[in-house]
């Protein structure tokens, strides 16, 4: 069975600073990996996804993530955050041939001026 | 085009009452999911519909929870005899069915915030 761990429930950071949101997963088979963002009172929106190929994936809003198979990690990064990046971020894993992704508990990114 | 819509956006009910939550998926999306999002708990899978196949109900927490999908489109999640622990945001998502073994990209609605007093 697949599982996802988001190590930080909350990450405070100052505007224009870099940020990394951590995600580790567990699975016995090949997986697809996703990061979603949820702004207040909205549904989840896909930021980026890893399917195969290059381990560095670029997404919307300047975010990127790196798939590390040996570490079973898929950490999300942004070199310089904006106030508007304040939101909840969810990592999700989906085993190949499974149509039901498993989501982490979420990390609240709080960007201070 | 229109995204996934859910109604109502907020629902306050008394303990013991039944509630119905509605989801309108993106047109053409044959897969539909319901999740429950509780504070600090992330997204908890509830049920998955795919076309005319029998739904995957493995995530439903009790027999008070049920869902149906009419005509392969609109879905209703029903919670009977609501309890205070049912208070949460209920999210619906839809997707196209991927090619065999392919990834699922889900599109989420804004959710229904349920408060059970």
mmCIF file with all atom_site columns, C-alpha atoms in Angstrom:
data_model
loop_
_atom_site.group_PDB
_atom_site.id
_atom_site.type_symbol
_atom_site.label_atom_id
_atom_site.label_alt_id
_atom_site.label_comp_id
_atom_site.label_asym_id
_atom_site.label_entity_id
_atom_site.label_seq_id
_atom_site.pdbx_PDB_ins_code
_atom_site.Cartn_x
_atom_site.Cartn_y
_atom_site.Cartn_z
_atom_site.occupancy
_atom_site.B_iso_or_equiv
_atom_site.pdbx_formal_charge
_atom_site.auth_seq_id
_atom_site.auth_comp_id
_atom_site.auth_asym_id
_atom_site.auth_atom_id
_atom_site.pdbx_PDB_model_num
ATOM 1   C CA . UNK A 1 1   ? 0.000   0.000  0.000   1.00 0.00 ? 1   UNK A CA 1
ATOM 2   C CA . UNK A 1 2   ? 1.111   3.534  -0.682  1.00 0.00 ? 2   UNK A CA 1
ATOM 3   C CA . UNK A 1 3   ? 1.557   6.228  1.937   1.00 0.00 ? 3   UNK A CA 1
ATOM 4   C CA . UNK A 1 4   ? 2.728   9.832  2.077   1.00 0.00 ? 4   UNK A CA 1
ATOM 5   C CA . UNK A 1 5   ? 4.367   11.762 4.888   1.00 0.00 ? 5   UNK A CA 1
ATOM 6   C CA . UNK A 1 6   ? 4.634   15.524 4.915   1.00 0.00 ? 6   UNK A CA 1
ATOM 7   C CA . UNK A 1 7   ? 7.129   16.223 7.623   1.00 0.00 ? 7   UNK A CA 1
ATOM 8   C CA . UNK A 1 8   ? 6.146   19.795 8.423   1.00 0.00 ? 8   UNK A CA 1
ATOM 9   C CA . UNK A 1 9   ? 2.626   20.827 9.314   1.00 0.00 ? 9   UNK A CA 1
ATOM 10  C CA . UNK A 1 10  ? 3.516   24.503 9.104   1.00 0.00 ? 10  UNK A CA 1
ATOM 11  C CA . UNK A 1 11  ? 6.369   26.414 7.463   1.00 0.00 ? 11  UNK A CA 1
ATOM 12  C CA . UNK A 1 12  ? 6.706   30.129 8.180   1.00 0.00 ? 12  UNK A CA 1
ATOM 13  C CA . UNK A 1 13  ? 9.007   32.100 5.902   1.00 0.00 ? 13  UNK A CA 1
ATOM 14  C CA . UNK A 1 14  ? 9.691   35.714 5.001   1.00 0.00 ? 14  UNK A CA 1
ATOM 15  C CA . UNK A 1 15  ? 8.832   37.100 1.602   1.00 0.00 ? 15  UNK A CA 1
ATOM 16  C CA . UNK A 1 16  ? 11.556  36.626 -1.047  1.00 0.00 ? 16  UNK A CA 1
ATOM 17  C CA . UNK A 1 17  ? 13.222  33.873 0.978   1.00 0.00 ? 17  UNK A CA 1
ATOM 18  C CA . UNK A 1 18  ? 13.623  30.361 -0.447  1.00 0.00 ? 18  UNK A CA 1
ATOM 19  C CA . UNK A 1 19  ? 11.412  27.565 0.818   1.00 0.00 ? 19  UNK A CA 1
ATOM 20  C CA . UNK A 1 20  ? 11.373  23.775 0.775   1.00 0.00 ? 20  UNK A CA 1
ATOM 21  C CA . UNK A 1 21  ? 8.330   21.692 1.687   1.00 0.00 ? 21  UNK A CA 1
ATOM 22  C CA . UNK A 1 22  ? 9.202   18.109 2.408   1.00 0.00 ? 22  UNK A CA 1
ATOM 23  C CA . UNK A 1 23  ? 7.403   14.999 1.220   1.00 0.00 ? 23  UNK A CA 1
ATOM 24  C CA . UNK A 1 24  ? 8.348   11.347 1.633   1.00 0.00 ? 24  UNK A CA 1
ATOM 25  C CA . UNK A 1 25  ? 6.416   8.416  0.292   1.00 0.00 ? 25  UNK A CA 1
ATOM 26  C CA . UNK A 1 26  ? 6.289   4.675  0.687   1.00 0.00 ? 26  UNK A CA 1
ATOM 27  C CA . UNK A 1 27  ? 5.348   2.172  -1.980  1.00 0.00 ? 27  UNK A CA 1
ATOM 28  C CA . UNK A 1 28  ? 6.459   -1.233 -3.181  1.00 0.00 ? 28  UNK A CA 1
ATOM 29  C CA . UNK A 1 29  ? 5.842   -0.395 -6.835  1.00 0.00 ? 29  UNK A CA 1
ATOM 30  C CA . UNK A 1 30  ? 6.438   2.455  -9.227  1.00 0.00 ? 30  UNK A CA 1
ATOM 31  C CA . UNK A 1 31  ? 4.555   5.631  -8.455  1.00 0.00 ? 31  UNK A CA 1
ATOM 32  C CA . UNK A 1 32  ? 3.419   8.933  -9.818  1.00 0.00 ? 32  UNK A CA 1
ATOM 33  C CA . UNK A 1 33  ? 3.870   11.945 -7.545  1.00 0.00 ? 33  UNK A CA 1
ATOM 34  C CA . UNK A 1 34  ? 1.946   15.202 -7.325  1.00 0.00 ? 34  UNK A CA 1
ATOM 35  C CA . UNK A 1 35  ? 1.924   18.485 -5.463  1.00 0.00 ? 35  UNK A CA 1
ATOM 36  C CA . UNK A 1 36  ? -1.337  20.373 -5.088  1.00 0.00 ? 36  UNK A CA 1
ATOM 37  C CA . UNK A 1 37  ? -1.968  23.829 -3.637  1.00 0.00 ? 37  UNK A CA 1
ATOM 38  C CA . UNK A 1 38  ? -5.113  24.894 -1.817  1.00 0.00 ? 38  UNK A CA 1
ATOM 39  C CA . UNK A 1 39  ? -5.802  28.594 -1.356  1.00 0.00 ? 39  UNK A CA 1
ATOM 40  C CA . UNK A 1 40  ? -8.254  29.609 1.384   1.00 0.00 ? 40  UNK A CA 1
ATOM 41  C CA . UNK A 1 41  ? -11.814 28.514 0.691   1.00 0.00 ? 41  UNK A CA 1
ATOM 42  C CA . UNK A 1 42  ? -10.879 26.918 -2.604  1.00 0.00 ? 42  UNK A CA 1
ATOM 43  C CA . UNK A 1 43  ? -10.377 23.412 -3.915  1.00 0.00 ? 43  UNK A CA 1
ATOM 44  C CA . UNK A 1 44  ? -7.012  21.869 -4.664  1.00 0.00 ? 44  UNK A CA 1
ATOM 45  C CA . UNK A 1 45  ? -5.114  22.921 -7.769  1.00 0.00 ? 45  UNK A CA 1
ATOM 46  C CA . UNK A 1 46  ? -2.339  20.899 -9.383  1.00 0.00 ? 46  UNK A CA 1
ATOM 47  C CA . UNK A 1 47  ? 1.095   22.531 -9.026  1.00 0.00 ? 47  UNK A CA 1
ATOM 48  C CA . UNK A 1 48  ? 3.214   19.878 -10.691 1.00 0.00 ? 48  UNK A CA 1
ATOM 49  C CA . UNK A 1 49  ? 3.552   16.154 -11.220 1.00 0.00 ? 49  UNK A CA 1
ATOM 50  C CA . UNK A 1 50  ? 6.252   13.572 -11.715 1.00 0.00 ? 50  UNK A CA 1
ATOM 51  C CA . UNK A 1 51  ? 5.441   10.751 -14.084 1.00 0.00 ? 51  UNK A CA 1
ATOM 52  C CA . UNK A 1 52  ? 8.785   9.551  -15.410 1.00 0.00 ? 52  UNK A CA 1
ATOM 53  C CA . UNK A 1 53  ? 11.965  10.852 -16.986 1.00 0.00 ? 53  UNK A CA 1
ATOM 54  C CA . UNK A 1 54  ? 13.766  13.877 -15.603 1.00 0.00 ? 54  UNK A CA 1
ATOM 55  C CA . UNK A 1 55  ? 13.731  13.897 -11.833 1.00 0.00 ? 55  UNK A CA 1
ATOM 56  C CA . UNK A 1 56  ? 13.455  17.686 -11.674 1.00 0.00 ? 56  UNK A CA 1
ATOM 57  C CA . UNK A 1 57  ? 9.940   18.814 -12.398 1.00 0.00 ? 57  UNK A CA 1
ATOM 58  C CA . UNK A 1 58  ? 8.898   22.415 -12.919 1.00 0.00 ? 58  UNK A CA 1
ATOM 59  C CA . UNK A 1 59  ? 5.399   23.577 -12.163 1.00 0.00 ? 59  UNK A CA 1
ATOM 60  C CA . UNK A 1 60  ? 3.308   26.689 -12.066 1.00 0.00 ? 60  UNK A CA 1
ATOM 61  C CA . UNK A 1 61  ? 4.041   29.815 -10.051 1.00 0.00 ? 61  UNK A CA 1
ATOM 62  C CA . UNK A 1 62  ? 7.808   29.176 -10.041 1.00 0.00 ? 62  UNK A CA 1
ATOM 63  C CA . UNK A 1 63  ? 7.658   25.973 -8.001  1.00 0.00 ? 63  UNK A CA 1
ATOM 64  C CA . UNK A 1 64  ? 9.746   22.909 -8.731  1.00 0.00 ? 64  UNK A CA 1
ATOM 65  C CA . UNK A 1 65  ? 10.198  19.509 -7.159  1.00 0.00 ? 65  UNK A CA 1
ATOM 66  C CA . UNK A 1 66  ? 12.829  16.816 -7.336  1.00 0.00 ? 66  UNK A CA 1
ATOM 67  C CA . UNK A 1 67  ? 12.079  13.122 -7.324  1.00 0.00 ? 67  UNK A CA 1
ATOM 68  C CA . UNK A 1 68  ? 14.658  11.133 -5.384  1.00 0.00 ? 68  UNK A CA 1
ATOM 69  C CA . UNK A 1 69  ? 14.009  7.427  -5.673  1.00 0.00 ? 69  UNK A CA 1
ATOM 70  C CA . UNK A 1 70  ? 16.689  6.333  -3.235  1.00 0.00 ? 70  UNK A CA 1
ATOM 71  C CA . UNK A 1 71  ? 15.396  8.713  -0.583  1.00 0.00 ? 71  UNK A CA 1
ATOM 72  C CA . UNK A 1 72  ? 11.744  8.123  -1.586  1.00 0.00 ? 72  UNK A CA 1
ATOM 73  C CA . UNK A 1 73  ? 11.261  11.858 -1.493  1.00 0.00 ? 73  UNK A CA 1
ATOM 74  C CA . UNK A 1 74  ? 9.592   14.497 -3.611  1.00 0.00 ? 74  UNK A CA 1
ATOM 75  C CA . UNK A 1 75  ? 10.375  17.830 -1.960  1.00 0.00 ? 75  UNK A CA 1
ATOM 76  C CA . UNK A 1 76  ? 8.836   21.036 -3.279  1.00 0.00 ? 76  UNK A CA 1
ATOM 77  C CA . UNK A 1 77  ? 10.977  24.155 -3.615  1.00 0.00 ? 77  UNK A CA 1
ATOM 78  C CA . UNK A 1 78  ? 10.740  27.768 -4.617  1.00 0.00 ? 78  UNK A CA 1
ATOM 79  C CA . UNK A 1 79  ? 13.764  30.079 -4.695  1.00 0.00 ? 79  UNK A CA 1
ATOM 80  C CA . UNK A 1 80  ? 11.846  33.231 -3.716  1.00 0.00 ? 80  UNK A CA 1
ATOM 81  C CA . UNK A 1 81  ? 8.350   33.202 -2.229  1.00 0.00 ? 81  UNK A CA 1
ATOM 82  C CA . UNK A 1 82  ? 5.640   35.843 -2.431  1.00 0.00 ? 82  UNK A CA 1
ATOM 83  C CA . UNK A 1 83  ? 2.907   36.738 0.010   1.00 0.00 ? 83  UNK A CA 1
ATOM 84  C CA . UNK A 1 84  ? 0.459   35.212 -2.464  1.00 0.00 ? 84  UNK A CA 1
ATOM 85  C CA . UNK A 1 85  ? 2.089   31.801 -2.008  1.00 0.00 ? 85  UNK A CA 1
ATOM 86  C CA . UNK A 1 86  ? 0.518   31.554 1.440   1.00 0.00 ? 86  UNK A CA 1
ATOM 87  C CA . UNK A 1 87  ? -1.622  28.435 1.169   1.00 0.00 ? 87  UNK A CA 1
ATOM 88  C CA . UNK A 1 88  ? -1.886  24.759 2.098   1.00 0.00 ? 88  UNK A CA 1
ATOM 89  C CA . UNK A 1 89  ? 0.270   22.396 0.054   1.00 0.00 ? 89  UNK A CA 1
ATOM 90  C CA . UNK A 1 90  ? -0.484  18.713 -0.385  1.00 0.00 ? 90  UNK A CA 1
ATOM 91  C CA . UNK A 1 91  ? 1.777   15.978 -1.657  1.00 0.00 ? 91  UNK A CA 1
ATOM 92  C CA . UNK A 1 92  ? 0.091   12.962 -3.239  1.00 0.00 ? 92  UNK A CA 1
ATOM 93  C CA . UNK A 1 93  ? 1.256   9.581  -4.501  1.00 0.00 ? 93  UNK A CA 1
ATOM 94  C CA . UNK A 1 94  ? -0.447  7.258  -6.922  1.00 0.00 ? 94  UNK A CA 1
ATOM 95  C CA . UNK A 1 95  ? 0.816   3.794  -7.673  1.00 0.00 ? 95  UNK A CA 1
ATOM 96  C CA . UNK A 1 96  ? 0.983   2.927  -11.335 1.00 0.00 ? 96  UNK A CA 1
ATOM 97  C CA . UNK A 1 97  ? -2.325  1.298  -12.302 1.00 0.00 ? 97  UNK A CA 1
ATOM 98  C CA . UNK A 1 98  ? -4.053  2.717  -9.224  1.00 0.00 ? 98  UNK A CA 1
ATOM 99  C CA . UNK A 1 99  ? -6.707  5.337  -9.802  1.00 0.00 ? 99  UNK A CA 1
ATOM 100 C CA . UNK A 1 100 ? -6.927  6.459  -6.184  1.00 0.00 ? 100 UNK A CA 1
ATOM 101 C CA . UNK A 1 101 ? -4.113  8.756  -5.047  1.00 0.00 ? 101 UNK A CA 1
ATOM 102 C CA . UNK A 1 102 ? -3.112  8.994  -1.402  1.00 0.00 ? 102 UNK A CA 1
ATOM 103 C CA . UNK A 1 103 ? -2.639  12.476 0.004   1.00 0.00 ? 103 UNK A CA 1
ATOM 104 C CA . UNK A 1 104 ? -0.398  13.718 2.764   1.00 0.00 ? 104 UNK A CA 1
ATOM 105 C CA . UNK A 1 105 ? -1.727  15.741 5.672   1.00 0.00 ? 105 UNK A CA 1
ATOM 106 C CA . UNK A 1 106 ? -0.674  19.012 4.105   1.00 0.00 ? 106 UNK A CA 1
ATOM 107 C CA . UNK A 1 107 ? 1.836   21.736 4.919   1.00 0.00 ? 107 UNK A CA 1
ATOM 108 C CA . UNK A 1 108 ? 0.678   25.231 5.643   1.00 0.00 ? 108 UNK A CA 1
ATOM 109 C CA . UNK A 1 109 ? 3.070   27.732 4.042   1.00 0.00 ? 109 UNK A CA 1
ATOM 110 C CA . UNK A 1 110 ? 2.851   31.113 5.726   1.00 0.00 ? 110 UNK A CA 1
ATOM 111 C CA . UNK A 1 111 ? 4.717   33.935 4.018   1.00 0.00 ? 111 UNK A CA 1
ATOM 112 C CA . UNK A 1 112 ? 5.401   36.980 6.163   1.00 0.00 ? 112 UNK A CA 1
ATOM 113 C CA . UNK A 1 113 ? 6.178   40.451 4.750   1.00 0.00 ? 113 UNK A CA 1
ATOM 114 C CA . UNK B 2 1   ? -14.879 25.768 -19.387 1.00 0.00 ? 1   UNK B CA 1
ATOM 115 C CA . UNK B 2 2   ? -16.671 25.149 -16.129 1.00 0.00 ? 2   UNK B CA 1
ATOM 116 C CA . UNK B 2 3   ? -14.819 23.384 -13.396 1.00 0.00 ? 3   UNK B CA 1
ATOM 117 C CA . UNK B 2 4   ? -16.111 21.058 -10.705 1.00 0.00 ? 4   UNK B CA 1
ATOM 118 C CA . UNK B 2 5   ? -18.896 22.641 -8.703  1.00 0.00 ? 5   UNK B CA 1
ATOM 119 C CA . UNK B 2 6   ? -20.255 21.671 -5.317  1.00 0.00 ? 6   UNK B CA 1
ATOM 120 C CA . UNK B 2 7   ? -23.299 22.715 -3.374  1.00 0.00 ? 7   UNK B CA 1
ATOM 121 C CA . UNK B 2 8   ? -24.013 23.964 -0.864  1.00 0.00 ? 8   UNK B CA 1
ATOM 122 C CA . UNK B 2 9   ? -20.775 25.746 -0.049  1.00 0.00 ? 9   UNK B CA 1
ATOM 123 C CA . UNK B 2 10  ? -21.660 25.694 3.633   1.00 0.00 ? 10  UNK B CA 1
ATOM 124 C CA . UNK B 2 11  ? -24.054 23.503 5.570   1.00 0.00 ? 11  UNK B CA 1
ATOM 125 C CA . UNK B 2 12  ? -24.890 23.742 9.239   1.00 0.00 ? 12  UNK B CA 1
ATOM 126 C CA . UNK B 2 13  ? -27.021 20.982 10.660  1.00 0.00 ? 13  UNK B CA 1
ATOM 127 C CA . UNK B 2 14  ? -28.046 19.531 13.973  1.00 0.00 ? 14  UNK B CA 1
ATOM 128 C CA . UNK B 2 15  ? -26.767 16.254 15.274  1.00 0.00 ? 15  UNK B CA 1
ATOM 129 C CA . UNK B 2 16  ? -28.954 13.396 14.101  1.00 0.00 ? 16  UNK B CA 1
ATOM 130 C CA . UNK B 2 17  ? -30.176 15.067 10.913  1.00 0.00 ? 17  UNK B CA 1
ATOM 131 C CA . UNK B 2 18  ? -29.459 13.758 7.432   1.00 0.00 ? 18  UNK B CA 1
ATOM 132 C CA . UNK B 2 19  ? -27.552 15.875 4.887   1.00 0.00 ? 19  UNK B CA 1
ATOM 133 C CA . UNK B 2 20  ? -27.005 15.672 1.147   1.00 0.00 ? 20  UNK B CA 1
ATOM 134 C CA . UNK B 2 21  ? -24.000 17.177 -0.583  1.00 0.00 ? 21  UNK B CA 1
ATOM 135 C CA . UNK B 2 22  ? -23.923 17.610 -4.335  1.00 0.00 ? 22  UNK B CA 1
ATOM 136 C CA . UNK B 2 23  ? -21.093 17.489 -6.870  1.00 0.00 ? 23  UNK B CA 1
ATOM 137 C CA . UNK B 2 24  ? -21.206 18.429 -10.555 1.00 0.00 ? 24  UNK B CA 1
ATOM 138 C CA . UNK B 2 25  ? -18.068 17.133 -12.262 1.00 0.00 ? 25  UNK B CA 1
ATOM 139 C CA . UNK B 2 26  ? -16.411 18.519 -15.350 1.00 0.00 ? 26  UNK B CA 1
ATOM 140 C CA . UNK B 2 27  ? -18.327 17.494 -18.436 1.00 0.00 ? 27  UNK B CA 1
ATOM 141 C CA . UNK B 2 28  ? -16.787 14.404 -20.005 1.00 0.00 ? 28  UNK B CA 1
ATOM 142 C CA . UNK B 2 29  ? -14.985 13.298 -16.862 1.00 0.00 ? 29  UNK B CA 1
ATOM 143 C CA . UNK B 2 30  ? -16.025 9.750  -16.162 1.00 0.00 ? 30  UNK B CA 1
ATOM 144 C CA . UNK B 2 31  ? -14.191 9.372  -12.862 1.00 0.00 ? 31  UNK B CA 1
ATOM 145 C CA . UNK B 2 32  ? -15.467 11.060 -9.702  1.00 0.00 ? 32  UNK B CA 1
ATOM 146 C CA . UNK B 2 33  ? -14.054 11.049 -6.177  1.00 0.00 ? 33  UNK B CA 1
ATOM 147 C CA . UNK B 2 34  ? -15.255 12.187 -2.765  1.00 0.00 ? 34  UNK B CA 1
ATOM 148 C CA . UNK B 2 35  ? -12.798 13.146 -0.036  1.00 0.00 ? 35  UNK B CA 1
ATOM 149 C CA . UNK B 2 36  ? -13.181 14.418 3.508   1.00 0.00 ? 36  UNK B CA 1
ATOM 150 C CA . UNK B 2 37  ? -10.792 17.077 4.747   1.00 0.00 ? 37  UNK B CA 1
ATOM 151 C CA . UNK B 2 38  ? -10.604 17.502 8.496   1.00 0.00 ? 38  UNK B CA 1
ATOM 152 C CA . UNK B 2 39  ? -8.409  20.027 10.221  1.00 0.00 ? 39  UNK B CA 1
ATOM 153 C CA . UNK B 2 40  ? -4.853  18.762 10.302  1.00 0.00 ? 40  UNK B CA 1
ATOM 154 C CA . UNK B 2 41  ? -5.836  15.428 8.790   1.00 0.00 ? 41  UNK B CA 1
ATOM 155 C CA . UNK B 2 42  ? -5.285  15.992 5.108   1.00 0.00 ? 42  UNK B CA 1
ATOM 156 C CA . UNK B 2 43  ? -7.570  14.407 2.559   1.00 0.00 ? 43  UNK B CA 1
ATOM 157 C CA . UNK B 2 44  ? -9.326  11.195 3.462   1.00 0.00 ? 44  UNK B CA 1
ATOM 158 C CA . UNK B 2 45  ? -10.583 9.173  0.506   1.00 0.00 ? 45  UNK B CA 1
ATOM 159 C CA . UNK B 2 46  ? -14.249 8.225  0.760   1.00 0.00 ? 46  UNK B CA 1
ATOM 160 C CA . UNK B 2 47  ? -15.539 6.808  -2.519  1.00 0.00 ? 47  UNK B CA 1
ATOM 161 C CA . UNK B 2 48  ? -14.635 6.534  -6.221  1.00 0.00 ? 48  UNK B CA 1
ATOM 162 C CA . UNK B 2 49  ? -16.957 6.217  -9.211  1.00 0.00 ? 49  UNK B CA 1
ATOM 163 C CA . UNK B 2 50  ? -15.804 5.203  -12.673 1.00 0.00 ? 50  UNK B CA 1
ATOM 164 C CA . UNK B 2 51  ? -18.313 5.079  -15.482 1.00 0.00 ? 51  UNK B CA 1
ATOM 165 C CA . UNK B 2 52  ? -20.831 2.296  -15.016 1.00 0.00 ? 52  UNK B CA 1
ATOM 166 C CA . UNK B 2 53  ? -18.564 0.189  -12.842 1.00 0.00 ? 53  UNK B CA 1
ATOM 167 C CA . UNK B 2 54  ? -19.417 -0.581 -9.239  1.00 0.00 ? 54  UNK B CA 1
ATOM 168 C CA . UNK B 2 55  ? -18.037 2.217  -7.062  1.00 0.00 ? 55  UNK B CA 1
ATOM 169 C CA . UNK B 2 56  ? -15.064 1.731  -4.784  1.00 0.00 ? 56  UNK B CA 1
ATOM 170 C CA . UNK B 2 57  ? -16.576 2.400  -1.358  1.00 0.00 ? 57  UNK B CA 1
ATOM 171 C CA . UNK B 2 58  ? -13.561 1.297  0.627   1.00 0.00 ? 58  UNK B CA 1
ATOM 172 C CA . UNK B 2 59  ? -13.049 4.707  2.234   1.00 0.00 ? 59  UNK B CA 1
ATOM 173 C CA . UNK B 2 60  ? -16.531 5.256  3.625   1.00 0.00 ? 60  UNK B CA 1
ATOM 174 C CA . UNK B 2 61  ? -16.120 5.502  7.425   1.00 0.00 ? 61  UNK B CA 1
ATOM 175 C CA . UNK B 2 62  ? -19.474 3.990  8.392   1.00 0.00 ? 62  UNK B CA 1
ATOM 176 C CA . UNK B 2 63  ? -22.784 2.809  6.982   1.00 0.00 ? 63  UNK B CA 1
ATOM 177 C CA . UNK B 2 64  ? -24.201 6.264  7.689   1.00 0.00 ? 64  UNK B CA 1
ATOM 178 C CA . UNK B 2 65  ? -22.312 7.439  4.618   1.00 0.00 ? 65  UNK B CA 1
ATOM 179 C CA . UNK B 2 66  ? -23.507 6.649  1.105   1.00 0.00 ? 66  UNK B CA 1
ATOM 180 C CA . UNK B 2 67  ? -23.125 8.146  -2.339  1.00 0.00 ? 67  UNK B CA 1
ATOM 181 C CA . UNK B 2 68  ? -24.660 7.769  -5.716  1.00 0.00 ? 68  UNK B CA 1
ATOM 182 C CA . UNK B 2 69  ? -23.936 9.034  -9.170  1.00 0.00 ? 69  UNK B CA 1
ATOM 183 C CA . UNK B 2 70  ? -26.823 9.476  -11.547 1.00 0.00 ? 70  UNK B CA 1
ATOM 184 C CA . UNK B 2 71  ? -26.411 9.263  -15.295 1.00 0.00 ? 71  UNK B CA 1
ATOM 185 C CA . UNK B 2 72  ? -22.664 9.113  -14.967 1.00 0.00 ? 72  UNK B CA 1
ATOM 186 C CA . UNK B 2 73  ? -22.540 12.785 -14.057 1.00 0.00 ? 73  UNK B CA 1
ATOM 187 C CA . UNK B 2 74  ? -23.863 14.447 -10.896 1.00 0.00 ? 74  UNK B CA 1
ATOM 188 C CA . UNK B 2 75  ? -23.079 12.780 -7.595  1.00 0.00 ? 75  UNK B CA 1
ATOM 189 C CA . UNK B 2 76  ? -24.699 13.096 -4.180  1.00 0.00 ? 76  UNK B CA 1
ATOM 190 C CA . UNK B 2 77  ? -23.007 12.207 -0.908  1.00 0.00 ? 77  UNK B CA 1
ATOM 191 C CA . UNK B 2 78  ? -25.505 11.480 1.856   1.00 0.00 ? 78  UNK B CA 1
ATOM 192 C CA . UNK B 2 79  ? -24.696 11.373 5.542   1.00 0.00 ? 79  UNK B CA 1
ATOM 193 C CA . UNK B 2 80  ? -27.442 9.984  7.747   1.00 0.00 ? 80  UNK B CA 1
ATOM 194 C CA . UNK B 2 81  ? -27.876 10.724 11.430  1.00 0.00 ? 81  UNK B CA 1
ATOM 195 C CA . UNK B 2 82  ? -24.984 13.184 11.414  1.00 0.00 ? 82  UNK B CA 1
ATOM 196 C CA . UNK B 2 83  ? -22.548 13.258 14.314  1.00 0.00 ? 83  UNK B CA 1
ATOM 197 C CA . UNK B 2 84  ? -20.287 16.075 15.446  1.00 0.00 ? 84  UNK B CA 1
ATOM 198 C CA . UNK B 2 85  ? -17.246 14.183 14.209  1.00 0.00 ? 85  UNK B CA 1
ATOM 199 C CA . UNK B 2 86  ? -18.683 14.408 10.684  1.00 0.00 ? 86  UNK B CA 1
ATOM 200 C CA . UNK B 2 87  ? -17.877 18.126 10.689  1.00 0.00 ? 87  UNK B CA 1
ATOM 201 C CA . UNK B 2 88  ? -15.329 18.685 7.924   1.00 0.00 ? 88  UNK B CA 1
ATOM 202 C CA . UNK B 2 89  ? -14.905 19.988 4.404   1.00 0.00 ? 89  UNK B CA 1
ATOM 203 C CA . UNK B 2 90  ? -16.133 17.501 1.821   1.00 0.00 ? 90  UNK B CA 1
ATOM 204 C CA . UNK B 2 91  ? -14.276 17.743 -1.463  1.00 0.00 ? 91  UNK B CA 1
ATOM 205 C CA . UNK B 2 92  ? -15.272 16.313 -4.797  1.00 0.00 ? 92  UNK B CA 1
ATOM 206 C CA . UNK B 2 93  ? -12.863 15.731 -7.674  1.00 0.00 ? 93  UNK B CA 1
ATOM 207 C CA . UNK B 2 94  ? -13.271 14.460 -11.202 1.00 0.00 ? 94  UNK B CA 1
ATOM 208 C CA . UNK B 2 95  ? -10.881 13.199 -13.822 1.00 0.00 ? 95  UNK B CA 1
ATOM 209 C CA . UNK B 2 96  ? -10.627 11.612 -17.203 1.00 0.00 ? 96  UNK B CA 1
ATOM 210 C CA . UNK B 2 97  ? -9.834  7.943  -17.120 1.00 0.00 ? 97  UNK B CA 1
ATOM 211 C CA . UNK B 2 98  ? -6.149  7.648  -17.977 1.00 0.00 ? 98  UNK B CA 1
ATOM 212 C CA . UNK B 2 99  ? -4.648  5.229  -20.423 1.00 0.00 ? 99  UNK B CA 1
ATOM 213 C CA . UNK B 2 100 ? -3.844  1.896  -18.861 1.00 0.00 ? 100 UNK B CA 1
ATOM 214 C CA . UNK B 2 101 ? -1.393  2.430  -16.047 1.00 0.00 ? 101 UNK B CA 1
ATOM 215 C CA . UNK B 2 102 ? -1.322  6.155  -16.626 1.00 0.00 ? 102 UNK B CA 1
ATOM 216 C CA . UNK B 2 103 ? -1.546  8.858  -13.966 1.00 0.00 ? 103 UNK B CA 1
ATOM 217 C CA . UNK B 2 104 ? -4.732  10.434 -12.775 1.00 0.00 ? 104 UNK B CA 1
ATOM 218 C CA . UNK B 2 105 ? -4.907  14.219 -12.743 1.00 0.00 ? 105 UNK B CA 1
ATOM 219 C CA . UNK B 2 106 ? -7.769  15.244 -10.530 1.00 0.00 ? 106 UNK B CA 1
ATOM 220 C CA . UNK B 2 107 ? -9.715  18.488 -10.733 1.00 0.00 ? 107 UNK B CA 1
ATOM 221 C CA . UNK B 2 108 ? -11.206 19.558 -7.434  1.00 0.00 ? 108 UNK B CA 1
ATOM 222 C CA . UNK B 2 109 ? -14.296 21.485 -6.518  1.00 0.00 ? 109 UNK B CA 1
ATOM 223 C CA . UNK B 2 110 ? -14.275 24.195 -3.823  1.00 0.00 ? 110 UNK B CA 1
ATOM 224 C CA . UNK B 2 111 ? -15.792 21.867 -1.245  1.00 0.00 ? 111 UNK B CA 1
ATOM 225 C CA . UNK B 2 112 ? -18.747 21.895 1.112   1.00 0.00 ? 112 UNK B CA 1
ATOM 226 C CA . UNK B 2 113 ? -18.030 22.900 4.693   1.00 0.00 ? 113 UNK B CA 1
ATOM 227 C CA . UNK B 2 114 ? -20.255 20.807 6.952   1.00 0.00 ? 114 UNK B CA 1
ATOM 228 C CA . UNK B 2 115 ? -20.784 21.819 10.554  1.00 0.00 ? 115 UNK B CA 1
ATOM 229 C CA . UNK B 2 116 ? -22.728 19.511 12.835  1.00 0.00 ? 116 UNK B CA 1
ATOM 230 C CA . UNK B 2 117 ? -23.902 21.185 16.013  1.00 0.00 ? 117 UNK B CA 1
#
